[in-house]
Short mmCIF file of C-alpha atoms in Angstrom, two decimals:
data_model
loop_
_atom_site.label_atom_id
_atom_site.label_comp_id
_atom_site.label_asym_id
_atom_site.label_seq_id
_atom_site.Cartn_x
_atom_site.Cartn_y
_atom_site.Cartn_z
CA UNK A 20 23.80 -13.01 -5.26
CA UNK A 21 24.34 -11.99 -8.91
CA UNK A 22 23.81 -8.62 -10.16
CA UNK A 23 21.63 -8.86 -13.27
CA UNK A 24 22.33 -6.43 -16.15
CA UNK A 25 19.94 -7.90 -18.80
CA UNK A 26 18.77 -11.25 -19.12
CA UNK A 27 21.61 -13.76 -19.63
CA UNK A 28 20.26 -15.66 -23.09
CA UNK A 29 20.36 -11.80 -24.45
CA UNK A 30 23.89 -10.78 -23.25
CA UNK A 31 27.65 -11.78 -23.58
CA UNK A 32 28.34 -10.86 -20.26
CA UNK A 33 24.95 -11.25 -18.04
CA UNK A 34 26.19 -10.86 -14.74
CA UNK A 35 28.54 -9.89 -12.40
CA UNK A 36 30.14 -11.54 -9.03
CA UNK A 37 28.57 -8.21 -6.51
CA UNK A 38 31.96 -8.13 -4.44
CA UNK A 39 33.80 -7.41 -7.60
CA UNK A 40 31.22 -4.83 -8.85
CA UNK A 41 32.08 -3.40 -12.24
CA UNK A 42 33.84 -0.68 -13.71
CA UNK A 43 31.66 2.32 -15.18
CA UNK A 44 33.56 2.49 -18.53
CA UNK A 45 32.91 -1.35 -18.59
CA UNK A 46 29.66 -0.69 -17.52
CA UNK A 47 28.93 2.09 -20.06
CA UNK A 48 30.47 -0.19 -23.03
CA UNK A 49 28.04 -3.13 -21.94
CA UNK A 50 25.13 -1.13 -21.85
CA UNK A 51 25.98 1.12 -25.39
CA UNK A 52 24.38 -1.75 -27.50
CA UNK A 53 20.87 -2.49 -26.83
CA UNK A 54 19.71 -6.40 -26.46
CA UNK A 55 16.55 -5.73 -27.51
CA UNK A 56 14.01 -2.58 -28.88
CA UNK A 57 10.59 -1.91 -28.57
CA UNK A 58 10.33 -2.27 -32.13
CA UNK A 59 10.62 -6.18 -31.55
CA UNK A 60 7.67 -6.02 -29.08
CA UNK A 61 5.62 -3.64 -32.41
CA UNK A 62 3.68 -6.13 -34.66
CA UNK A 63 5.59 -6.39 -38.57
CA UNK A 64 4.66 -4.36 -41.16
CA UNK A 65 2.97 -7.64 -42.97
CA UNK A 66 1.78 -10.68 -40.98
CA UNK A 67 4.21 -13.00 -40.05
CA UNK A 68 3.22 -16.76 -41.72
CA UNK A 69 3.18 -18.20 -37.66
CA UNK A 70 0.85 -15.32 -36.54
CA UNK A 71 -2.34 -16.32 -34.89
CA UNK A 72 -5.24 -16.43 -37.32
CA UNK A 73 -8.25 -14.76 -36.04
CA UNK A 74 -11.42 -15.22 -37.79
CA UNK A 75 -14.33 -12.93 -37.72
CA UNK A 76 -16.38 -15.30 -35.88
CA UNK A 77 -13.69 -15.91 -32.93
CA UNK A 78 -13.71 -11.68 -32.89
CA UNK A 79 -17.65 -11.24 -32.48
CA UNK A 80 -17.45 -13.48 -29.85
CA UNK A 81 -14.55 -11.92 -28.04
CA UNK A 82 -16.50 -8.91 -28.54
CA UNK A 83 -19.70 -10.53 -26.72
CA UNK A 84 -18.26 -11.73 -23.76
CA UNK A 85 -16.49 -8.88 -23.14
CA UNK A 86 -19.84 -7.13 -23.91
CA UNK A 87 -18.28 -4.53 -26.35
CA UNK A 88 -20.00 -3.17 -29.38
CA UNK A 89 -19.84 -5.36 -32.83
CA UNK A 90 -18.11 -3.53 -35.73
CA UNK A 91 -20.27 -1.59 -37.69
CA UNK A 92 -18.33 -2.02 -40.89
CA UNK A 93 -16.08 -4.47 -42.54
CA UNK A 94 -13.58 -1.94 -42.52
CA UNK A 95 -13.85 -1.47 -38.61
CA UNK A 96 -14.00 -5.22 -38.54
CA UNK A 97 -10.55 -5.32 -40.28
CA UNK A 98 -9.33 -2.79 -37.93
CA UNK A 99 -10.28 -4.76 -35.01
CA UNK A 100 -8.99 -7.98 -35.97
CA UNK A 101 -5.40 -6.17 -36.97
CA UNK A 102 -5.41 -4.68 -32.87
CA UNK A 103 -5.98 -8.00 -31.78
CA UNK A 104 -3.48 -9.35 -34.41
CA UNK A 105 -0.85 -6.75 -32.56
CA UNK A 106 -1.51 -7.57 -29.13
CA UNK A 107 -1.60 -11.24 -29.65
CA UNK A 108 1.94 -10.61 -31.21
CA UNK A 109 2.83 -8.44 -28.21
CA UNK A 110 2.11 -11.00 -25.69
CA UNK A 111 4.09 -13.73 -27.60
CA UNK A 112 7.05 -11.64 -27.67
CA UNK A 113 6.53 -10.54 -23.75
CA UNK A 114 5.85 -14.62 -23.28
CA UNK A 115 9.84 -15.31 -25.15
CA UNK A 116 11.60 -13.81 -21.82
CA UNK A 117 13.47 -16.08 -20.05
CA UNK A 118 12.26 -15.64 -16.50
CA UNK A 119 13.83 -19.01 -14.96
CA UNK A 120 15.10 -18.03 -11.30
CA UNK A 121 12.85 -14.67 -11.34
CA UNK A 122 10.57 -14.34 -8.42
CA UNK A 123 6.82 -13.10 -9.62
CA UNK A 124 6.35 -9.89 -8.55
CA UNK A 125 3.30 -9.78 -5.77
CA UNK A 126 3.15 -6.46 -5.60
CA UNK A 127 5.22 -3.02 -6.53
CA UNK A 128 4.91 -1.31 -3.10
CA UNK A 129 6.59 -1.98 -0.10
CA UNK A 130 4.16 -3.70 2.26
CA UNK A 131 6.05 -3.80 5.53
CA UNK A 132 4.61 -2.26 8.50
CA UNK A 133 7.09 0.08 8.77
CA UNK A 134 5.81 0.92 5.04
CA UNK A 135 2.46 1.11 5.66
CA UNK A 136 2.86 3.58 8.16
CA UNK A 137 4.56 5.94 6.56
CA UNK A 138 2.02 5.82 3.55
CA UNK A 139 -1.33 6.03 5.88
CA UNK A 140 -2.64 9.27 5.41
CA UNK A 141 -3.85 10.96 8.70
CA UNK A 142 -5.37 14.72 9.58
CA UNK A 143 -2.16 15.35 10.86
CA UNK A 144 -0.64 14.27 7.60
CA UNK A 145 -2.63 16.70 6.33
CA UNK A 146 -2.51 19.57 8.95
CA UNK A 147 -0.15 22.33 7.15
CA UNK A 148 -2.00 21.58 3.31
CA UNK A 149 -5.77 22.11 5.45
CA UNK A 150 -4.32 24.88 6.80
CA UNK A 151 -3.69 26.60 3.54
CA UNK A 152 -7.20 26.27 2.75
CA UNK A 153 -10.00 29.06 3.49
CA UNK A 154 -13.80 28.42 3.44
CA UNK A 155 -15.41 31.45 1.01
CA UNK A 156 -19.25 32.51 0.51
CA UNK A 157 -21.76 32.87 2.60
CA UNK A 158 -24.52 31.08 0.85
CA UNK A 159 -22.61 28.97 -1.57
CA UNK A 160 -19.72 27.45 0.65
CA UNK A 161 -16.76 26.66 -0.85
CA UNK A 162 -13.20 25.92 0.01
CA UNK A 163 -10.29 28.35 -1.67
CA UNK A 164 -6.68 26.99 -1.81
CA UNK A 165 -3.64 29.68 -0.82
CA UNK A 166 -2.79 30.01 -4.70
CA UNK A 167 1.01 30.89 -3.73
CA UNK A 168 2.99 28.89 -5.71
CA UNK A 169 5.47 26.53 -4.24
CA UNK A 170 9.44 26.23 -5.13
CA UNK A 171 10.03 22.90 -5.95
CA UNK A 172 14.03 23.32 -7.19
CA UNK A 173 14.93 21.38 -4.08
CA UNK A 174 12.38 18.44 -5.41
CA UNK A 175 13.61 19.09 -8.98
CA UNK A 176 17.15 18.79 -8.82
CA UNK A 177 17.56 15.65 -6.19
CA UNK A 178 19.59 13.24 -6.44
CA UNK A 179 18.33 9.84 -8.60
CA UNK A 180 20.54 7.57 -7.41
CA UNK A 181 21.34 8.68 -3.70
CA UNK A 182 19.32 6.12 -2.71
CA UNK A 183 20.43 3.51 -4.63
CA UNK A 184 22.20 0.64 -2.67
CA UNK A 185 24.19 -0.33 -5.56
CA UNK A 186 25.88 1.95 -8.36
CA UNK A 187 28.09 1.79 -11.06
CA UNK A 188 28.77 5.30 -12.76
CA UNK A 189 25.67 6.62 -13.70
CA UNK A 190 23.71 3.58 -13.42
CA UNK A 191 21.97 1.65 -10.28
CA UNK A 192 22.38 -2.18 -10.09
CA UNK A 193 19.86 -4.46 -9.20
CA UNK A 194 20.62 -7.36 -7.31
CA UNK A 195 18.96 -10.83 -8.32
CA UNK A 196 18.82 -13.95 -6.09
CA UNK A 197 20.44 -15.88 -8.98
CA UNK A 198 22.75 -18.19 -8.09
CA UNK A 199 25.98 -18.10 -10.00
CA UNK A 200 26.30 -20.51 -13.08
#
């Protein structure tokens, strides 16, 4: 197992063996130079010669199949085509990563049994929140909430990385089923 930084084709040093780990000043030199901005992902100020050409005719029928309202104005036309002008550039830039080796991602949550557990919400899940609740009225029912408010310093000030597996300083490292090159 490797433990991915930043994609290799962007990065001098891509990846560490895990048993050796890495130092956090070497760490915190590695990661003071970014590999990439969002700026790159933002569309150029003029259009690039390679962009995509999208012609009014191509846009009115994008707009009709996804059943969204023509422009009303050439102006809103030319506003229209220079959104789908950015996105298109967007998506080309997104499409440039290198993702050879990467597993797709199925889903973000854990869906383990063990998981799915812990996130189904039951009345007894919800036994001390209903209990802070009060019906009011007589004719016009209506639940009232305890309005005391709640100290959240213990939730504020937790620790980020405690559960982190991996660390290095003040950063978490993610493993990646790479193989060594």
């Amino acid at each position: 197992m490797a433990s991915r930084l930043y994609p290799k084709s962007q990065s001098p040093v891509s990846h560490v063996r895990a048993k050796d780990g890495i130092h956090p000043d070497e760490l915190e030199q590695l990661l003071a130079k970014p590999t990439w901005s969002v700026e790159s992902l933002l569309p150029p100020k003029t259009r690039a010669p390679d962009a995509p050409q999208i012609s009014s005719k191509q846009l009115r029928h994008l707009l009709r199949l996804s059943a969204l309202p023509l422009p009303e104005s050439r102006e809103q036309e030319q506003k229209m085509l220079d959104t789908l002008a950015a996105q298109l550039h967007f998506v080309g830039q997104i499409q440039k990563v290198d993702t050879t080796g990467v597993k797709p991602l199925v889903v973000i949550r854990d869906e383990t049994k063990a998981a799915e557990g812990e996130q189904t919400i039951t009345l007894e899940t919800l036994k001390d929140a209903l209990a802070k609740e009060k019906v009011v009225g007589k004719h016009h029912r209506r639940i009232q909430r305890d309005p005391t408010p709640v100290d959240a310093r213990d939730v504020e000030g937790w620790d980020v990385l405690g559960s982190a597996e991996r660390k290095a300083g003040k950063y978490f490292v993610v493993e990646s089923e790479r193989p060594q090159e």
